Short mmCIF file of C-alpha atoms and ligand atoms in Angstrom, two decimals:
data_model
loop_
_atom_site.label_atom_id
_atom_site.label_comp_id
_atom_site.label_asym_id
_atom_site.label_seq_id
_atom_site.Cartn_x
_atom_site.Cartn_y
_atom_site.Cartn_z
CA MET A 28 -231.38 -248.75 -96.76
CA SER A 29 -233.93 -247.71 -94.01
CA ASN A 30 -233.54 -244.65 -91.92
CA ARG A 31 -234.21 -246.38 -88.75
CA THR A 32 -231.51 -246.33 -86.25
CA PRO A 33 -230.04 -249.42 -85.20
CA LEU A 34 -230.36 -250.42 -81.66
CA LEU A 35 -227.95 -253.01 -80.25
CA ALA A 36 -229.59 -253.96 -77.07
CA GLY A 37 -227.77 -256.36 -74.06
CA ASN A 38 -229.81 -258.69 -71.78
CA TRP A 39 -227.49 -259.20 -69.33
CA LYS A 40 -230.32 -262.01 -67.45
CA MET A 41 -229.42 -262.82 -63.85
CA TYR A 42 -225.95 -262.27 -64.63
CA LYS A 43 -223.20 -260.16 -62.34
CA THR A 44 -223.37 -258.62 -58.64
CA THR A 45 -223.19 -254.83 -58.95
CA PRO A 46 -219.09 -254.85 -59.10
CA GLU A 47 -218.90 -256.98 -62.25
CA ALA A 48 -221.77 -254.60 -63.53
CA VAL A 49 -219.94 -251.57 -62.92
CA GLU A 50 -217.14 -252.93 -63.94
CA THR A 51 -218.52 -254.40 -67.53
CA ALA A 52 -220.48 -251.24 -68.34
CA GLN A 53 -217.31 -248.85 -67.76
CA ARG A 54 -215.30 -251.13 -70.25
CA LEU A 55 -218.54 -251.03 -72.68
CA VAL A 56 -218.63 -247.14 -72.30
CA GLU A 57 -214.96 -247.03 -73.54
CA LEU A 58 -214.93 -249.25 -76.00
CA VAL A 59 -217.94 -247.81 -77.78
CA ALA A 60 -217.31 -243.94 -77.36
CA ASP A 61 -216.48 -243.54 -81.01
CA SER A 62 -219.61 -245.66 -82.38
CA ALA A 63 -221.92 -243.26 -84.21
CA GLY A 64 -225.09 -244.18 -85.76
CA VAL A 65 -226.12 -247.01 -83.57
CA ASP A 66 -228.44 -246.82 -80.32
CA ILE A 67 -226.63 -249.04 -77.60
CA MET A 68 -228.51 -250.48 -74.56
CA ILE A 69 -227.63 -252.81 -71.73
CA ALA A 70 -230.26 -254.18 -69.49
CA PRO A 71 -228.45 -255.09 -65.91
CA VAL A 72 -230.44 -256.66 -63.07
CA PHE A 73 -232.29 -254.03 -60.91
CA THR A 74 -230.04 -254.15 -58.07
CA ALA A 75 -227.21 -252.75 -60.51
CA LEU A 76 -229.34 -250.07 -62.46
CA ASP A 77 -228.62 -247.32 -60.19
CA PRO A 78 -224.96 -247.96 -60.01
CA VAL A 79 -224.63 -248.94 -63.54
CA SER A 80 -226.75 -245.45 -64.52
CA ARG A 81 -224.01 -243.54 -63.07
CA VAL A 82 -221.36 -245.11 -65.55
CA VAL A 83 -223.43 -244.64 -68.42
CA ARG A 84 -224.50 -241.02 -68.15
CA ASN A 85 -223.39 -238.60 -70.66
CA SER A 86 -222.11 -241.97 -72.89
CA ARG A 87 -223.13 -243.59 -75.89
CA VAL A 88 -224.70 -246.53 -73.41
CA ALA A 89 -228.34 -245.92 -72.77
CA LEU A 90 -229.66 -248.14 -69.59
CA GLY A 91 -232.42 -250.55 -69.62
CA ALA A 92 -234.37 -252.85 -67.14
CA GLN A 93 -235.46 -256.88 -67.82
CA ASN A 94 -239.08 -256.27 -66.20
CA LEU A 95 -242.01 -254.28 -64.52
CA TYR A 96 -244.81 -254.11 -62.99
CA TRP A 97 -247.77 -252.35 -64.47
CA GLU A 98 -249.25 -250.83 -61.11
CA LYS A 99 -247.64 -247.63 -60.26
CA GLU A 100 -247.10 -248.49 -56.05
CA GLY A 101 -248.59 -250.61 -53.66
CA ALA A 102 -248.44 -254.07 -52.26
CA TYR A 103 -246.88 -256.23 -54.67
CA THR A 104 -244.08 -257.61 -52.92
CA GLY A 105 -241.17 -258.09 -55.12
CA GLU A 106 -242.34 -256.14 -58.19
CA ILE A 107 -240.86 -252.75 -59.30
CA SER A 108 -243.06 -250.06 -61.02
CA ALA A 109 -242.29 -248.02 -64.28
CA ASP A 110 -241.66 -244.69 -62.34
CA MET A 111 -238.89 -246.28 -60.41
CA LEU A 112 -236.93 -247.66 -63.20
CA VAL A 113 -237.01 -243.92 -64.69
CA SER A 114 -235.99 -242.89 -61.50
CA ALA A 115 -233.20 -245.32 -61.37
CA GLY A 116 -231.99 -244.00 -64.52
CA CYS A 117 -233.50 -246.10 -67.30
CA GLN A 118 -234.67 -245.22 -70.89
CA TYR A 119 -235.89 -248.84 -71.78
CA VAL A 120 -237.44 -251.79 -70.04
CA ILE A 121 -237.46 -255.47 -71.95
CA ILE A 122 -241.25 -256.89 -71.64
CA GLY A 123 -242.04 -260.33 -72.20
CA HIS A 124 -239.45 -262.07 -72.87
CA SER A 125 -239.65 -265.71 -73.59
CA GLU A 126 -237.85 -266.44 -70.05
CA ARG A 127 -240.31 -264.87 -68.22
CA ARG A 128 -243.20 -266.13 -70.57
CA GLN A 129 -241.94 -269.75 -69.76
CA TYR A 130 -240.94 -269.39 -66.20
CA PHE A 131 -242.80 -266.53 -64.56
CA GLY A 132 -246.18 -267.28 -66.13
CA GLU A 133 -246.07 -264.05 -68.35
CA THR A 134 -249.17 -264.10 -70.69
CA ASP A 135 -249.74 -261.78 -73.53
CA GLU A 136 -252.66 -260.13 -71.52
CA THR A 137 -249.74 -259.02 -68.52
CA VAL A 138 -247.45 -257.94 -71.38
CA ASN A 139 -250.05 -255.99 -72.77
CA LYS A 140 -250.44 -254.11 -69.49
CA LYS A 141 -246.47 -253.60 -69.02
CA ILE A 142 -246.34 -252.14 -72.51
CA SER A 143 -249.16 -249.93 -71.43
CA ALA A 144 -247.24 -248.99 -68.31
CA ALA A 145 -243.55 -248.60 -69.65
CA ILE A 146 -245.40 -246.12 -72.19
CA THR A 147 -247.01 -244.08 -69.53
CA ALA A 148 -243.64 -243.67 -68.33
CA ASN A 149 -242.01 -242.53 -71.37
CA LEU A 150 -239.64 -245.79 -70.96
CA ILE A 151 -239.29 -247.32 -74.54
CA PRO A 152 -240.76 -250.92 -74.54
CA VAL A 153 -238.75 -253.93 -75.82
CA PHE A 154 -241.62 -256.13 -76.64
CA CYS A 155 -240.37 -259.69 -77.54
CA ILE A 156 -242.14 -262.28 -79.32
CA GLY A 157 -241.40 -265.46 -80.68
CA GLU A 158 -242.24 -269.09 -81.46
CA THR A 159 -241.00 -272.37 -79.78
CA GLU A 160 -239.26 -275.26 -81.89
CA SER A 161 -242.40 -277.17 -81.74
CA GLU A 162 -244.33 -274.01 -83.26
CA ARG A 163 -241.91 -273.74 -85.86
CA GLU A 164 -241.78 -277.57 -86.46
CA SER A 165 -245.42 -277.44 -86.66
CA GLY A 166 -245.48 -274.70 -89.44
CA ASN A 167 -247.43 -272.19 -86.81
CA THR A 168 -244.73 -269.48 -86.81
CA PHE A 169 -246.91 -266.86 -88.52
CA SER A 170 -249.74 -267.47 -86.02
CA VAL A 171 -247.98 -267.47 -83.07
CA LEU A 172 -246.42 -264.09 -84.08
CA ASP A 173 -249.98 -262.80 -85.05
CA LYS A 174 -251.73 -263.47 -81.74
CA GLN A 175 -248.40 -262.07 -79.72
CA VAL A 176 -248.38 -258.54 -81.55
CA LYS A 177 -252.23 -258.43 -81.80
CA ASP A 178 -252.92 -259.37 -77.73
CA GLY A 179 -249.52 -257.73 -76.93
CA LEU A 180 -250.90 -254.50 -78.49
CA GLU A 181 -254.35 -254.82 -78.06
CA GLY A 182 -256.17 -251.22 -76.89
CA LYS A 183 -253.29 -249.37 -78.27
CA VAL A 184 -253.64 -246.37 -80.38
CA VAL A 185 -250.81 -245.52 -82.74
CA ASP A 186 -249.83 -242.31 -80.85
CA ASP A 187 -249.16 -244.48 -78.21
CA LEU A 188 -246.23 -246.60 -80.09
CA GLY A 189 -243.91 -244.16 -81.49
CA SER A 190 -240.83 -245.43 -79.71
CA LEU A 191 -241.94 -249.10 -79.36
CA VAL A 192 -239.14 -251.75 -80.36
CA ILE A 193 -240.46 -255.16 -80.86
CA ALA A 194 -237.74 -258.20 -80.54
CA TYR A 195 -237.99 -261.32 -82.59
CA GLU A 196 -236.66 -264.01 -80.72
CA PRO A 197 -237.39 -267.66 -81.91
CA VAL A 198 -237.27 -269.37 -78.51
CA TRP A 199 -235.50 -272.28 -79.84
CA ALA A 200 -232.53 -269.72 -80.90
CA ILE A 201 -232.25 -268.33 -77.21
CA GLY A 202 -228.98 -269.39 -75.41
CA THR A 203 -228.77 -272.54 -77.65
CA GLY A 204 -226.20 -271.42 -79.83
CA LYS A 205 -228.56 -271.85 -82.59
CA THR A 206 -229.29 -269.01 -84.74
CA ALA A 207 -232.44 -268.34 -87.20
CA THR A 208 -230.80 -268.02 -90.64
CA SER A 209 -230.26 -264.39 -92.04
CA ASP A 210 -233.34 -265.53 -94.23
CA GLN A 211 -235.45 -267.19 -91.78
CA ALA A 212 -235.19 -264.01 -89.31
CA GLN A 213 -235.84 -261.75 -92.45
CA GLU A 214 -239.04 -263.55 -92.94
CA ALA A 215 -240.44 -263.09 -89.69
CA HIS A 216 -239.19 -259.44 -89.22
CA LYS A 217 -241.11 -258.72 -92.76
CA TYR A 218 -243.82 -260.55 -91.59
CA ILE A 219 -244.13 -258.61 -88.01
CA ARG A 220 -243.63 -255.51 -89.86
CA SER A 221 -246.81 -256.43 -92.07
CA LEU A 222 -248.80 -256.96 -89.25
CA ILE A 223 -247.74 -253.71 -87.65
CA GLU A 224 -249.17 -252.06 -90.76
CA GLY A 225 -252.05 -253.74 -91.08
CA LEU A 226 -253.01 -252.72 -87.19
CA PHE A 227 -251.65 -249.46 -87.23
CA GLY A 228 -250.57 -247.99 -90.57
CA THR A 229 -247.85 -247.90 -92.86
CA THR A 230 -245.98 -244.58 -91.19
CA LEU A 231 -245.58 -247.07 -87.71
CA ALA A 232 -244.78 -250.13 -89.94
CA GLU A 233 -241.70 -248.19 -91.61
CA SER A 234 -240.58 -246.58 -88.19
CA VAL A 235 -240.71 -249.45 -86.08
CA ARG A 236 -237.64 -251.04 -85.42
CA ILE A 237 -237.59 -254.90 -85.10
CA LEU A 238 -234.51 -256.37 -83.13
CA TYR A 239 -233.59 -260.16 -83.69
CA GLY A 240 -232.50 -262.09 -80.87
CA GLY A 241 -231.02 -265.59 -80.56
CA SER A 242 -227.24 -266.52 -79.83
CA VAL A 243 -226.49 -263.34 -81.71
CA LYS A 244 -222.35 -263.04 -81.67
CA PRO A 245 -219.94 -261.04 -83.15
CA ALA A 246 -219.56 -263.80 -86.12
CA ASN A 247 -222.98 -263.46 -87.31
CA VAL A 248 -224.06 -260.13 -86.45
CA SER A 249 -223.27 -258.49 -89.81
CA GLU A 250 -224.97 -261.07 -92.07
CA LEU A 251 -228.00 -260.33 -89.91
CA MET A 252 -228.05 -256.71 -90.13
CA ALA A 253 -227.57 -256.76 -93.80
CA MET A 254 -231.31 -257.88 -93.95
CA PRO A 255 -233.53 -255.18 -94.82
CA ASP A 256 -235.89 -255.73 -91.86
CA ILE A 257 -233.69 -256.66 -89.14
CA ASP A 258 -232.89 -253.08 -87.25
CA GLY A 259 -230.87 -254.45 -84.40
CA ALA A 260 -230.46 -257.50 -82.10
CA LEU A 261 -231.22 -258.37 -78.58
CA VAL A 262 -228.38 -260.17 -77.33
CA GLY A 263 -228.25 -262.47 -74.18
CA GLY A 264 -224.59 -264.34 -73.43
CA ALA A 265 -222.53 -262.50 -75.94
CA SER A 266 -223.52 -259.02 -74.34
CA LEU A 267 -222.04 -260.06 -70.73
CA ASP A 268 -218.26 -259.36 -71.78
CA ALA A 269 -217.62 -255.83 -72.99
CA ASP A 270 -214.92 -256.68 -75.67
CA SER A 271 -217.56 -259.05 -77.60
CA PHE A 272 -220.47 -256.88 -77.11
CA SER A 273 -218.62 -253.87 -78.28
CA LYS A 274 -217.64 -255.99 -81.66
CA ILE A 275 -221.61 -256.57 -82.18
CA VAL A 276 -222.15 -252.49 -81.52
CA LYS A 277 -219.52 -252.25 -84.25
CA PHE A 278 -220.87 -254.64 -86.49
CA LYS A 279 -220.43 -252.45 -89.92
C1 LIG B 26 -231.97 -263.03 -75.01
O1 LIG B 26 -231.35 -262.86 -73.74
O2 LIG B 26 -232.69 -262.33 -75.16
C2 LIG B 26 -231.38 -263.79 -75.78
C3 LIG B 26 -231.21 -263.69 -77.09
O3 LIG B 26 -229.95 -264.94 -75.39
P1 LIG B 26 -228.95 -265.21 -76.25
O4 LIG B 26 -228.35 -264.19 -77.05
O5 LIG B 26 -227.87 -265.53 -75.11
O6 LIG B 26 -229.44 -266.20 -77.29
#
């Protein structure tokens, strides 16, 4: 059994108006009030961050954002900085989600800059990586993970990365209902941990939390969480409903 505290994180993507987000957060706060021994995070849309932060304050639930821009401020219409997220009550930020890589041109290089900006602002980066279906089918899963981890963390030193969270999200499993088997996920997580060990040493490799993401639901979370290198879940669809997400939080 590792001593890494499990993290169950909900990515609400572009769902929920502010009243809807507030209502779901209120219900979740009540449902997980007695959940000790796990960290819980929800990431609503930007416009709901501040109101949801008031709901989750002094609760078991922490607040995260779904993206940031690496500059501190300036003429960058439509963007938001790490300090702005902190001022809205965020402790976490999701970086490099596959939907951002696929639809908004994010690259390992922009992800790298965003991770640096998060660390500088004391936000916990949830650094997303994962292979596409064709990359898996052509036997390139490990080389894809290798490049994403190395390029995403290039230039960082071990002292920067104490809070780092990695989310392994096979793209073919996100929002598709297809979940990686627990053995497939464990194999990838073990590989990612070995990459971190090679780059930054054993202490960080043993403490870094690696979440699995891809169609996690109340019905499959326990089996995934039983794997030695799976330290939590990044959950999309099943986090939108407070009852279903609270069941995932209570996976034990
Ligand atoms: C996600 O958005 O990171 C995700 C894993 O989505 P889903 O759980 O819906 O597959």
